[in-house]
PDB file of C-alpha atoms in Angstrom:
ATOM      1  CA  MET W  58      -2.894  13.603  26.415  1.00 36.00           C
ATOM      2  CA  THR W  59      -3.182  10.582  24.709  1.00 44.00           C
ATOM      3  CA  TRP W  60      -5.373   7.103  25.669  1.00 47.00           C
ATOM      4  CA  ILE W  61      -2.283   4.060  24.576  1.00 57.00           C
ATOM      5  CA  SER W  62      -2.896   1.154  26.339  1.00 64.00           C
ATOM      6  CA  ILE W  63       0.122   0.309  28.870  1.00 71.00           C
ATOM      7  CA  PHE W  64      -1.416  -3.189  29.201  1.00 85.00           C
ATOM      8  CA  THR W  65       1.701  -5.676  28.367  1.00 93.00           C
ATOM      9  CA  GLY W  66       0.903  -8.371  26.061  1.00 96.00           C
ATOM     10  CA  LYS W  67       3.155 -11.859  25.961  1.00 97.00           C
ATOM     11  CA  SER W  68       5.939 -10.468  24.782  1.00 98.00           C
ATOM     12  CA  GLY W  69       6.067  -8.051  27.785  1.00 98.00           C
ATOM     13  CA  PHE W  70       6.059  -5.424  25.893  1.00 98.00           C
ATOM     14  CA  ALA W  71       2.825  -2.846  25.006  1.00 97.00           C
ATOM     15  CA  ALA W  72       0.869  -0.521  22.188  1.00 96.00           C
ATOM     16  CA  SER W  73       2.820   2.283  24.778  1.00 96.00           C
ATOM     17  CA  SER W  74       6.334   0.696  24.242  1.00 98.00           C
ATOM     18  CA  THR W  75       8.474   2.700  21.751  1.00 98.00           C
ATOM     19  CA  ALA W  76      11.249   1.259  19.799  1.00 98.00           C
ATOM     20  CA  GLU W  77      13.997   2.040  22.243  1.00 98.00           C
ATOM     21  CA  ASP W  78      11.845  -0.030  24.606  1.00 98.00           C
ATOM     22  CA  VAL W  79      11.772  -3.135  22.366  1.00 98.00           C
ATOM     23  CA  THR W  80      15.348  -2.821  21.156  1.00 98.00           C
ATOM     24  CA  LYS W  81      16.826  -2.220  24.648  1.00 98.00           C
ATOM     25  CA  GLY W  82      19.826  -4.136  25.168  1.00 98.00           C
ATOM     26  CA  VAL W  83      19.877  -5.534  21.396  1.00 98.00           C
ATOM     27  CA  ASP W  84      23.098  -5.549  19.861  1.00 98.00           C
ATOM     28  CA  GLY W  85      23.102  -4.926  16.123  1.00 98.00           C
ATOM     29  CA  ALA W  86      26.684  -4.535  15.073  1.00 98.00           C
ATOM     30  CA  GLY W  87      27.571  -6.159  12.059  1.00 98.00           C
ATOM     31  CA  LEU W  88      23.877  -6.053  10.675  1.00 98.00           C
ATOM     32  CA  THR W  89      23.606  -4.394   7.795  1.00 98.00           C
ATOM     33  CA  ALA W  90      19.314  -3.597   7.275  1.00 99.00           C
ATOM     34  CA  ILE W  91      17.494  -1.730   4.441  1.00 99.00           C
ATOM     35  CA  VAL W  92      14.425   0.795   5.342  1.00 98.00           C
ATOM     36  CA  THR W  93      12.701   1.558   2.554  1.00 98.00           C
ATOM     37  CA  GLY W  94      10.310   5.747   3.422  1.00 97.00           C
ATOM     38  CA  ALA W  95      12.930   6.242   6.170  1.00 97.00           C
ATOM     39  CA  THR W  96      12.789   9.997   5.166  1.00 96.00           C
ATOM     40  CA  SER W  97      10.083  10.684   7.970  1.00 96.00           C
ATOM     41  CA  GLY W  98       7.681   9.334  10.503  1.00 97.00           C
ATOM     42  CA  ILE W  99       7.983   5.337  11.461  1.00 97.00           C
ATOM     43  CA  GLY W 100      10.618   4.728   8.990  1.00 98.00           C
ATOM     44  CA  LEU W 101      13.055   7.951  10.099  1.00 98.00           C
ATOM     45  CA  GLU W 102      12.702   6.468  13.851  1.00 98.00           C
ATOM     46  CA  THR W 103      12.915   2.848  12.179  1.00 98.00           C
ATOM     47  CA  THR W 104      16.084   4.239  10.876  1.00 98.00           C
ATOM     48  CA  ARG W 105      17.357   5.855  14.028  1.00 98.00           C
ATOM     49  CA  VAL W 106      16.908   3.254  16.234  1.00 98.00           C
ATOM     50  CA  LEU W 107      18.750   0.562  14.440  1.00 98.00           C
ATOM     51  CA  ALA W 108      21.265   3.127  13.804  1.00 98.00           C
ATOM     52  CA  LEU W 109      21.664   3.651  17.654  1.00 98.00           C
ATOM     53  CA  ARG W 110      21.859  -0.367  18.076  1.00 98.00           C
ATOM     54  CA  GLY W 111      24.551  -0.244  16.021  1.00 98.00           C
ATOM     55  CA  VAL W 112      23.201  -1.741  12.302  1.00 98.00           C
ATOM     56  CA  HIS W 113      24.257  -0.240   9.518  1.00 98.00           C
ATOM     57  CA  VAL W 114      21.418   1.542   7.831  1.00 98.00           C
ATOM     58  CA  ILE W 115      20.677   1.597   4.012  1.00 98.00           C
ATOM     59  CA  MET W 116      18.372   4.669   3.140  1.00 98.00           C
ATOM     60  CA  PRO W 117      16.499   4.533  -0.015  1.00 98.00           C
ATOM     61  CA  VAL W 118      15.083   7.992  -0.909  1.00 97.00           C
ATOM     62  CA  ARG W 119      13.277   9.368  -3.876  1.00 96.00           C
ATOM     63  CA  THR W 120      15.481  12.596  -3.687  1.00 96.00           C
ATOM     64  CA  LEU W 121      18.547  12.532  -1.829  1.00 97.00           C
ATOM     65  CA  GLU W 122      18.656  16.168  -0.867  1.00 96.00           C
ATOM     66  CA  SER W 123      16.008  15.423   1.424  1.00 95.00           C
ATOM     67  CA  GLY W 124      17.616  11.811   2.562  1.00 97.00           C
ATOM     68  CA  LYS W 125      21.194  13.587   3.642  1.00 97.00           C
ATOM     69  CA  LYS W 126      19.361  15.752   5.611  1.00 97.00           C
ATOM     70  CA  VAL W 127      17.849  13.210   7.549  1.00 97.00           C
ATOM     71  CA  LYS W 128      21.511  11.649   8.250  1.00 98.00           C
ATOM     72  CA  GLU W 129      23.083  14.527   9.007  1.00 98.00           C
ATOM     73  CA  SER W 130      19.904  14.998  11.620  1.00 98.00           C
ATOM     74  CA  ILE W 131      20.655  11.194  12.852  1.00 98.00           C
ATOM     75  CA  VAL W 132      24.196  11.663  13.223  1.00 98.00           C
ATOM     76  CA  GLU W 133      24.670  14.670  14.928  1.00 98.00           C
ATOM     77  CA  LYS W 134      22.827  13.013  17.921  1.00 98.00           C
ATOM     78  CA  ILE W 135      24.314   9.333  17.103  1.00 98.00           C
ATOM     79  CA  PRO W 136      28.028  10.469  15.846  1.00 98.00           C
ATOM     80  CA  ASN W 137      28.805   6.683  15.471  1.00 97.00           C
ATOM     81  CA  ALA W 138      25.472   6.133  13.539  1.00 98.00           C
ATOM     82  CA  LYS W 139      26.595   4.149  10.006  1.00 98.00           C
ATOM     83  CA  ILE W 140      24.022   5.030   7.156  1.00 98.00           C
ATOM     84  CA  ASP W 141      24.101   5.615   3.789  1.00 98.00           C
ATOM     85  CA  VAL W 142      21.739   6.653   1.324  1.00 98.00           C
ATOM     86  CA  MET W 143      19.953   5.630  -2.186  1.00 98.00           C
ATOM     87  CA  GLU W 144      17.829   6.678  -4.739  1.00 98.00           C
ATOM     88  CA  LEU W 145      14.732   5.149  -4.683  1.00 98.00           C
ATOM     89  CA  ASP W 146      11.088   5.934  -6.049  1.00 98.00           C
ATOM     90  CA  ILE W 147       9.491   2.319  -4.916  1.00 98.00           C
ATOM     91  CA  SER W 148       6.206   3.259  -7.343  1.00 98.00           C
ATOM     92  CA  SER W 149       8.795   2.534 -10.295  1.00 98.00           C
ATOM     93  CA  LEU W 150       9.854  -0.732 -11.438  1.00 98.00           C
ATOM     94  CA  GLU W 151      12.593   0.662 -13.585  1.00 98.00           C
ATOM     95  CA  SER W 152      13.169   2.578 -10.098  1.00 98.00           C
ATOM     96  CA  VAL W 153      13.211  -0.264  -8.352  1.00 98.00           C
ATOM     97  CA  ARG W 154      15.829  -2.498 -10.599  1.00 98.00           C
ATOM     98  CA  GLN W 155      18.208   0.288 -10.790  1.00 98.00           C
ATOM     99  CA  PHE W 156      18.955   0.600  -6.835  1.00 98.00           C
ATOM    100  CA  ALA W 157      18.853  -3.122  -6.369  1.00 98.00           C
ATOM    101  CA  SER W 158      21.658  -3.417  -9.126  1.00 98.00           C
ATOM    102  CA  GLN W 159      23.062  -0.256  -7.627  1.00 98.00           C
ATOM    103  CA  TYR W 160      22.856  -2.044  -3.860  1.00 98.00           C
ATOM    104  CA  CYS W 161      24.193  -4.965  -5.215  1.00 97.00           C
ATOM    105  CA  SER W 162      26.988  -3.630  -7.027  1.00 98.00           C
ATOM    106  CA  LYS W 163      28.249  -2.257  -3.960  1.00 97.00           C
ATOM    107  CA  GLY W 164      28.850  -5.657  -2.307  1.00 97.00           C
ATOM    108  CA  TYR W 165      26.556  -4.451   0.612  1.00 98.00           C
ATOM    109  CA  PRO W 166      25.633  -7.385   2.688  1.00 98.00           C
ATOM    110  CA  LEU W 167      21.703  -7.640   3.687  1.00 98.00           C
ATOM    111  CA  ASN W 168      20.570  -9.003   7.345  1.00 98.00           C
ATOM    112  CA  ILE W 169      17.132  -6.670   7.135  1.00 99.00           C
ATOM    113  CA  LEU W 170      14.713  -5.552   5.109  1.00 99.00           C
ATOM    114  CA  ILE W 171      12.181  -3.503   5.843  1.00 98.00           C
ATOM    115  CA  LEU W 172       9.493  -2.367   3.948  1.00 98.00           C
ATOM    116  CA  ASN W 173       7.966   0.578   4.929  1.00 98.00           C
ATOM    117  CA  ALA W 174       7.177   2.905   2.892  1.00 96.00           C
ATOM    118  CA  GLY W 175       3.851   3.555   1.316  1.00 96.00           C
ATOM    119  CA  ILE W 176       1.126   5.791   0.101  1.00 97.00           C
ATOM    120  CA  MET W 177      -2.596   6.084   1.792  1.00 97.00           C
ATOM    121  CA  THR W 178      -5.661   6.654   0.121  1.00 97.00           C
ATOM    122  CA  PRO W 179      -5.015   9.131  -2.749  1.00 97.00           C
ATOM    123  CA  PRO W 180      -7.610   9.938  -5.340  1.00 98.00           C
ATOM    124  CA  PHE W 181      -7.540   7.013  -8.096  1.00 98.00           C
ATOM    125  CA  SER W 182      -4.205   6.953 -10.482  1.00 98.00           C
ATOM    126  CA  LEU W 183      -2.187   4.731 -12.281  1.00 98.00           C
ATOM    127  CA  SER W 184       1.842   4.700 -11.885  1.00 98.00           C
ATOM    128  CA  LYS W 185       4.654   5.247 -13.824  1.00 97.00           C
ATOM    129  CA  ASP W 186       4.248   1.259 -15.040  1.00 97.00           C
ATOM    130  CA  ASN W 187      -0.124   1.729 -15.390  1.00 97.00           C
ATOM    131  CA  ILE W 188      -0.927  -0.178 -12.787  1.00 98.00           C
ATOM    132  CA  GLU W 189      -3.530   1.506  -9.278  1.00 98.00           C
ATOM    133  CA  LEU W 190      -0.626   3.613  -7.770  1.00 98.00           C
ATOM    134  CA  GLN W 191      -1.920   2.049  -3.893  1.00 98.00           C
ATOM    135  CA  PHE W 192      -1.052  -1.326  -5.045  1.00 98.00           C
ATOM    136  CA  ALA W 193       2.170  -0.069  -7.429  1.00 98.00           C
ATOM    137  CA  THR W 194       3.860   1.579  -4.176  1.00 98.00           C
ATOM    138  CA  ASN W 195       2.245  -0.320  -1.445  1.00 98.00           C
ATOM    139  CA  HIS W 196       3.061  -4.037  -3.146  1.00 98.00           C
ATOM    140  CA  VAL W 197       4.098  -4.287  -6.465  1.00 98.00           C
ATOM    141  CA  GLY W 198       7.555  -2.552  -5.589  1.00 98.00           C
ATOM    142  CA  ASN W 199       8.012  -4.292  -2.732  1.00 98.00           C
ATOM    143  CA  PHE W 200       7.251  -7.073  -3.962  1.00 98.00           C
ATOM    144  CA  LEU W 201       9.867  -6.542  -6.642  1.00 98.00           C
ATOM    145  CA  LEU W 202      12.901  -5.117  -4.600  1.00 98.00           C
ATOM    146  CA  THR W 203      12.342  -8.468  -1.997  1.00 98.00           C
ATOM    147  CA  ASN W 204      12.742 -10.674  -5.197  1.00 98.00           C
ATOM    148  CA  LEU W 205      15.962  -8.468  -6.156  1.00 98.00           C
ATOM    149  CA  LEU W 206      17.888  -8.585  -2.794  1.00 98.00           C
ATOM    150  CA  LEU W 207      16.540 -12.058  -2.246  1.00 98.00           C
ATOM    151  CA  ASP W 208      20.106 -13.894  -3.618  1.00 98.00           C
ATOM    152  CA  THR W 209      22.341 -10.794  -1.530  1.00 98.00           C
ATOM    153  CA  MET W 210      19.937 -12.329   1.805  1.00 98.00           C
ATOM    154  CA  LYS W 211      20.689 -15.788   1.249  1.00 98.00           C
ATOM    155  CA  LYS W 212      24.008 -15.242   0.835  1.00 98.00           C
ATOM    156  CA  THR W 213      24.466 -12.816   4.011  1.00 98.00           C
ATOM    157  CA  ALA W 214      22.552 -15.383   6.477  1.00 98.00           C
ATOM    158  CA  THR W 215      24.545 -18.565   4.923  1.00 98.00           C
ATOM    159  CA  GLU W 216      28.176 -16.902   5.326  1.00 98.00           C
ATOM    160  CA  SER W 217      27.080 -15.058   8.925  1.00 97.00           C
ATOM    161  CA  GLY W 218      25.409 -17.598  10.336  1.00 97.00           C
ATOM    162  CA  LYS W 219      22.899 -15.211  11.351  1.00 98.00           C
ATOM    163  CA  GLU W 220      19.227 -15.318  10.902  1.00 98.00           C
ATOM    164  CA  GLY W 221      17.520 -12.640   7.498  1.00 98.00           C
ATOM    165  CA  ARG W 222      14.507 -11.177   8.119  1.00 99.00           C
ATOM    166  CA  ILE W 223      12.007  -8.854   6.123  1.00 99.00           C
ATOM    167  CA  VAL W 224       9.423  -7.318   7.612  1.00 98.00           C
ATOM    168  CA  ILE W 225       6.631  -6.128   5.796  1.00 98.00           C
ATOM    169  CA  LEU W 226       4.302  -2.525   6.645  1.00 98.00           C
ATOM    170  CA  SER W 227       0.923  -3.915   6.435  1.00 98.00           C
ATOM    171  CA  SER W 228      -2.105  -2.419   8.506  1.00 97.00           C
ATOM    172  CA  GLU W 229      -5.511  -3.256   9.886  1.00 96.00           C
ATOM    173  CA  ILE W 230      -6.975  -2.303   7.267  1.00 97.00           C
ATOM    174  CA  HIS W 231      -5.948  -5.073   5.639  1.00 97.00           C
ATOM    175  CA  ARG W 232      -9.152  -6.663   6.987  1.00 96.00           C
ATOM    176  CA  MET W 233     -10.930  -3.409   5.030  1.00 97.00           C
ATOM    177  CA  THR W 234     -10.163  -4.446   1.432  1.00 96.00           C
ATOM    178  CA  TYR W 235     -13.066  -4.971  -1.506  1.00 96.00           C
ATOM    179  CA  LYS W 236     -15.110  -8.636  -0.833  1.00 93.00           C
ATOM    180  CA  GLU W 237     -12.810 -10.304  -3.121  1.00 93.00           C
ATOM    181  CA  GLY W 238      -9.895  -9.504  -0.853  1.00 96.00           C
ATOM    182  CA  ILE W 239      -7.288  -9.351  -4.146  1.00 98.00           C
ATOM    183  CA  ARG W 240      -9.503  -7.923  -7.022  1.00 97.00           C
ATOM    184  CA  PHE W 241      -6.717  -9.554  -9.677  1.00 98.00           C
ATOM    185  CA  ASP W 242      -9.267  -8.202 -12.687  1.00 97.00           C
ATOM    186  CA  LYS W 243      -9.892  -5.098 -11.481  1.00 97.00           C
ATOM    187  CA  ILE W 244      -6.709  -3.752 -10.018  1.00 97.00           C
ATOM    188  CA  ASN W 245      -6.839  -0.928 -12.648  1.00 98.00           C
ATOM    189  CA  ASP W 246     -10.995  -0.103 -12.828  1.00 97.00           C
ATOM    190  CA  GLU W 247     -11.358   3.617 -12.242  1.00 98.00           C
ATOM    191  CA  ASN W 248     -15.097   3.338 -12.135  1.00 97.00           C
ATOM    192  CA  SER W 249     -15.081   0.896  -9.213  1.00 96.00           C
ATOM    193  CA  TYR W 250     -11.947   2.578  -7.589  1.00 98.00           C
ATOM    194  CA  SER W 251     -12.508   2.752  -3.696  1.00 97.00           C
ATOM    195  CA  ALA W 252      -9.410   4.625  -2.081  1.00 98.00           C
ATOM    196  CA  PHE W 253     -10.052   3.248   1.694  1.00 97.00           C
ATOM    197  CA  SER W 254     -10.667  -0.259  -0.147  1.00 97.00           C
ATOM    198  CA  ALA W 255      -7.471   0.171  -2.481  1.00 97.00           C
ATOM    199  CA  TYR W 256      -5.713   1.183   1.123  1.00 98.00           C
ATOM    200  CA  GLY W 257      -6.453  -2.261   2.366  1.00 98.00           C
ATOM    201  CA  GLN W 258      -6.125  -4.257  -0.634  1.00 98.00           C
ATOM    202  CA  SER W 259      -2.662  -3.180  -0.748  1.00 97.00           C
ATOM    203  CA  LYS W 260      -2.522  -3.656   2.772  1.00 98.00           C
ATOM    204  CA  LEU W 261      -3.515  -7.272   2.772  1.00 98.00           C
ATOM    205  CA  ALA W 262      -1.090  -8.226  -0.763  1.00 98.00           C
ATOM    206  CA  ASN W 263       1.406  -7.234   2.238  1.00 98.00           C
ATOM    207  CA  ALA W 264       0.284  -9.610   4.623  1.00 98.00           C
ATOM    208  CA  LEU W 265       0.193 -12.419   1.488  1.00 98.00           C
ATOM    209  CA  HIS W 266       3.318 -11.651   0.714  1.00 98.00           C
ATOM    210  CA  ALA W 267       5.238 -12.580   4.038  1.00 98.00           C
ATOM    211  CA  LYS W 268       2.836 -15.708   3.948  1.00 98.00           C
ATOM    212  CA  GLU W 269       4.302 -17.161   0.503  1.00 98.00           C
ATOM    213  CA  LEU W 270       7.619 -15.251   1.282  1.00 98.00           C
ATOM    214  CA  THR W 271       7.727 -18.192   4.669  1.00 98.00           C
ATOM    215  CA  ARG W 272       6.256 -20.702   2.820  1.00 98.00           C
ATOM    216  CA  ARG W 273       9.538 -21.006   0.258  1.00 98.00           C
ATOM    217  CA  PHE W 274      11.739 -20.060   2.775  1.00 98.00           C
ATOM    218  CA  GLN W 275      10.448 -22.949   4.444  1.00 98.00           C
ATOM    219  CA  GLU W 276      10.758 -25.222   0.981  1.00 98.00           C
ATOM    220  CA  GLU W 277      14.180 -24.200   0.356  1.00 97.00           C
ATOM    221  CA  GLY W 278      15.634 -24.153   3.982  1.00 98.00           C
ATOM    222  CA  VAL W 279      16.560 -20.687   3.874  1.00 97.00           C
ATOM    223  CA  ASN W 280      17.535 -18.736   7.071  1.00 98.00           C
ATOM    224  CA  ILE W 281      15.313 -16.092   6.657  1.00 98.00           C
ATOM    225  CA  THR W 282      12.230 -15.022   8.423  1.00 98.00           C
ATOM    226  CA  ALA W 283       9.467 -13.076   6.977  1.00 98.00           C
ATOM    227  CA  ASN W 284       6.437 -10.934   9.050  1.00 98.00           C
ATOM    228  CA  CYS W 285       3.927  -8.310   8.323  1.00 98.00           C
ATOM    229  CA  LEU W 286       2.855  -6.295  10.812  1.00 98.00           C
ATOM    230  CA  HIS W 287       0.734  -3.315  11.668  1.00 97.00           C
ATOM    231  CA  PRO W 288       1.965  -0.287  13.270  1.00 97.00           C
ATOM    232  CA  GLY W 289      -0.815   1.206  14.786  1.00 95.00           C
ATOM    233  CA  ILE W 290      -2.881   3.987  13.846  1.00 92.00           C
ATOM    234  CA  ILE W 291      -0.357   7.008  13.713  1.00 90.00           C
ATOM    235  CA  ALA W 292      -0.462  10.721  13.204  1.00 67.00           C
ATOM    236  CA  THR W 293       1.919  10.879   9.937  1.00 57.00           C
ATOM    237  CA  GLY W 294       2.072  11.856   6.449  1.00 53.00           C
ATOM    238  CA  LEU W 295       0.173   9.174   5.107  1.00 51.00           C
ATOM    239  CA  ALA W 296      -2.961  11.899   5.947  1.00 48.00           C
ATOM    240  CA  ARG W 297      -1.665  14.150   3.916  1.00 47.00           C
ATOM    241  CA  HIS W 298      -4.459  13.229   1.225  1.00 47.00           C
ATOM    242  CA  GLY W 299      -7.487  14.492   3.756  1.00 49.00           C
ATOM    243  CA  GLY W 300     -10.758  13.832   3.246  1.00 53.00           C
ATOM    244  CA  PHE W 301     -11.576  10.371   5.367  1.00 50.00           C
ATOM    245  CA  ASN W 302      -8.215  10.508   6.899  1.00 50.00           C
ATOM    246  CA  ALA W 303      -8.210  14.196   7.812  1.00 53.00           C
ATOM    247  CA  PHE W 304     -11.198  13.421   9.837  1.00 50.00           C
ATOM    248  CA  PHE W 305     -10.361  10.443  11.208  1.00 48.00           C
ATOM    249  CA  TYR W 306      -7.287  11.509  12.611  1.00 48.00           C
ATOM    250  CA  GLY W 307      -8.853  14.735  13.974  1.00 53.00           C
ATOM    251  CA  VAL W 308     -11.915  12.728  16.000  1.00 49.00           C
ATOM    252  CA  PHE W 309      -9.489   9.833  17.185  1.00 51.00           C
ATOM    253  CA  ASN W 310      -6.290  11.653  17.604  1.00 55.00           C
ATOM    254  CA  ARG W 311      -6.022  11.061  21.986  1.00 55.00           C
ATOM    255  CA  PHE W 312      -6.163   7.240  20.785  1.00 65.00           C
ATOM    256  CA  LEU W 313      -3.064   7.699  18.214  1.00 90.00           C
ATOM    257  CA  LYS W 314       0.147   6.718  18.913  1.00 96.00           C
ATOM    258  CA  ASN W 315       3.180   8.951  18.996  1.00 96.00           C
ATOM    259  CA  ILE W 316       6.057   8.093  16.504  1.00 97.00           C
ATOM    260  CA  PRO W 317       8.436   6.382  18.920  1.00 98.00           C
ATOM    261  CA  GLN W 318       5.530   4.392  19.354  1.00 97.00           C
ATOM    262  CA  GLY W 319       4.459   3.195  15.949  1.00 98.00           C
ATOM    263  CA  ALA W 320       8.700   2.243  15.357  1.00 98.00           C
ATOM    264  CA  ALA W 321       8.102  -0.153  18.387  1.00 98.00           C
ATOM    265  CA  THR W 322       6.854  -3.455  16.357  1.00 98.00           C
ATOM    266  CA  THR W 323       8.726  -2.877  13.472  1.00 98.00           C
ATOM    267  CA  CYS W 324      11.670  -2.418  15.487  1.00 98.00           C
ATOM    268  CA  TYR W 325      10.747  -4.880  18.093  1.00 98.00           C
ATOM    269  CA  VAL W 326      10.320  -7.607  14.636  1.00 98.00           C
ATOM    270  CA  ALA W 327      13.819  -6.632  13.098  1.00 98.00           C
ATOM    271  CA  LEU W 328      16.008  -7.136  15.969  1.00 98.00           C
ATOM    272  CA  ASN W 329      14.093  -8.682  18.999  1.00 98.00           C
ATOM    273  CA  PRO W 330      15.412 -12.326  19.588  1.00 98.00           C
ATOM    274  CA  GLN W 331      12.067 -13.117  20.430  1.00 98.00           C
ATOM    275  CA  VAL W 332      11.054 -13.483  17.261  1.00 98.00           C
ATOM    276  CA  LYS W 333      13.565 -15.583  16.177  1.00 98.00           C
ATOM    277  CA  GLY W 334      12.844 -18.224  13.949  1.00 98.00           C
ATOM    278  CA  VAL W 335       9.249 -16.738  13.892  1.00 98.00           C
ATOM    279  CA  SER W 336       7.958 -16.548  10.332  1.00 98.00           C
ATOM    280  CA  GLY W 337       4.846 -16.210   8.238  1.00 98.00           C
ATOM    281  CA  GLU W 338       2.787 -14.169  11.149  1.00 98.00           C
ATOM    282  CA  TYR W 339       1.346 -10.571  11.804  1.00 98.00           C
ATOM    283  CA  PHE W 340       2.686  -8.493  14.864  1.00 98.00           C
ATOM    284  CA  ALA W 341       0.732  -5.482  16.500  1.00 98.00           C
ATOM    285  CA  ASP W 342       1.520  -3.586  19.723  1.00 97.00           C
ATOM    286  CA  SER W 343       4.917  -5.388  19.453  1.00 98.00           C
ATOM    287  CA  ASN W 344       3.407  -9.039  19.937  1.00 98.00           C
ATOM    288  CA  LEU W 345       1.731 -12.137  17.780  1.00 98.00           C
ATOM    289  CA  GLY W 346      -1.697 -11.195  16.172  1.00 97.00           C
ATOM    290  CA  LYS W 347      -4.146 -12.351  14.153  1.00 97.00           C
ATOM    291  CA  ALA W 348      -4.423 -11.538  10.347  1.00 97.00           C
ATOM    292  CA  SER W 349      -7.772 -11.793   8.491  1.00 97.00           C
ATOM    293  CA  LYS W 350      -8.947 -15.025   6.879  1.00 97.00           C
ATOM    294  CA  HIS W 351      -7.537 -13.847   3.559  1.00 97.00           C
ATOM    295  CA  ALA W 352      -4.605 -12.922   4.641  1.00 97.00           C
ATOM    296  CA  GLN W 353      -3.708 -16.935   6.086  1.00 97.00           C
ATOM    297  CA  ASP W 354      -5.086 -18.331   2.396  1.00 97.00           C
ATOM    298  CA  PRO W 355      -2.276 -20.070   1.120  1.00 98.00           C
ATOM    299  CA  GLU W 356      -4.024 -20.295  -2.233  1.00 98.00           C
ATOM    300  CA  LEU W 357      -4.395 -16.466  -2.335  1.00 98.00           C
ATOM    301  CA  ALA W 358      -1.238 -15.738  -1.076  1.00 98.00           C
ATOM    302  CA  LYS W 359       0.397 -18.031  -4.029  1.00 98.00           C
ATOM    303  CA  LYS W 360      -1.887 -16.736  -6.780  1.00 98.00           C
ATOM    304  CA  LEU W 361      -0.922 -13.266  -5.294  1.00 98.00           C
ATOM    305  CA  TRP W 362       2.717 -14.221  -5.936  1.00 98.00           C
ATOM    306  CA  ASP W 363       2.399 -15.491  -9.642  1.00 98.00           C
ATOM    307  CA  PHE W 364       0.182 -12.271 -10.377  1.00 98.00           C
ATOM    308  CA  SER W 365       2.988  -9.527  -9.217  1.00 98.00           C
ATOM    309  CA  LEU W 366       5.491 -12.168 -10.870  1.00 97.00           C
ATOM    310  CA  ASN W 367       3.784 -11.178 -13.749  1.00 97.00           C
ATOM    311  CA  LEU W 368       3.280  -7.691 -13.267  1.00 97.00           C
ATOM    312  CA  THR W 369       6.830  -7.212 -12.876  1.00 97.00           C
ATOM    313  CA  LYS W 370       8.405  -9.433 -15.349  1.00 89.00           C
ATOM    314  CA  SER W 371       6.057  -7.677 -18.053  1.00 54.00           C
ATOM    315  CA  LYS W 372       6.976  -3.899 -17.354  1.00 48.00           C
TER     316      LYS W 372
END
């Protein structure tokens, strides 16, 4: 038995709502979406439900074999599902560039970009590009991927007349970052590294990314929105590093969402018509939420954009 709130918010949905609940009656035919981290957990459920609603889903995966198995498992139950699998390691800038190049060369449109892949509280290590691994995986790779696909999204929005949506998975733990918010001068400082604070930092970066994208889209008059969200506390593979995570998930197991509930807010922000025109916001339990002061700081968002642009240009 789990103890998840059944009280609905203004959207009519609650923490107990599932991904199928929040997309009921939505026709996604003609839409194309990318869902990162789609081989397990809420990414897999998001992929399944989008495919169920008629969306053509592209799954970027680290290993093609595992991606193909997931695709087969979905198609077995949803014979009309339209899913393609492509290779991507979001922690590697080279891999991100290769994926984006291949995606664009295929001529696919892109209506929805769901940045779901991530890691949580590993021991200190650096990515292939010498960036602290959580920041590299949870933010920098997503930042570069988004930038490389923006022209495709803009073209799709213009030609289709349909609003494009960028959906970035943040976390309530964005409030528990280092006191500076983003430690621009200490991203790779192993001596002061805290796995939990570094995770919070990367999740704050996700929220700031959505905020700055929104400012730029509104300035350009582009028909694309960008929002971030907290999926809820879910027992998924993110907990695999043990330690605090294993203790936390063990003690609070009864309060955890199941995976269909955990994928609900992602699917709500990606597909539900209630979210049309809404951008730069923070969602939780398929309702509007309120992010931290750091996450709402436009100057910090702009500084992070410039910092991330420099990181991705120099690697």
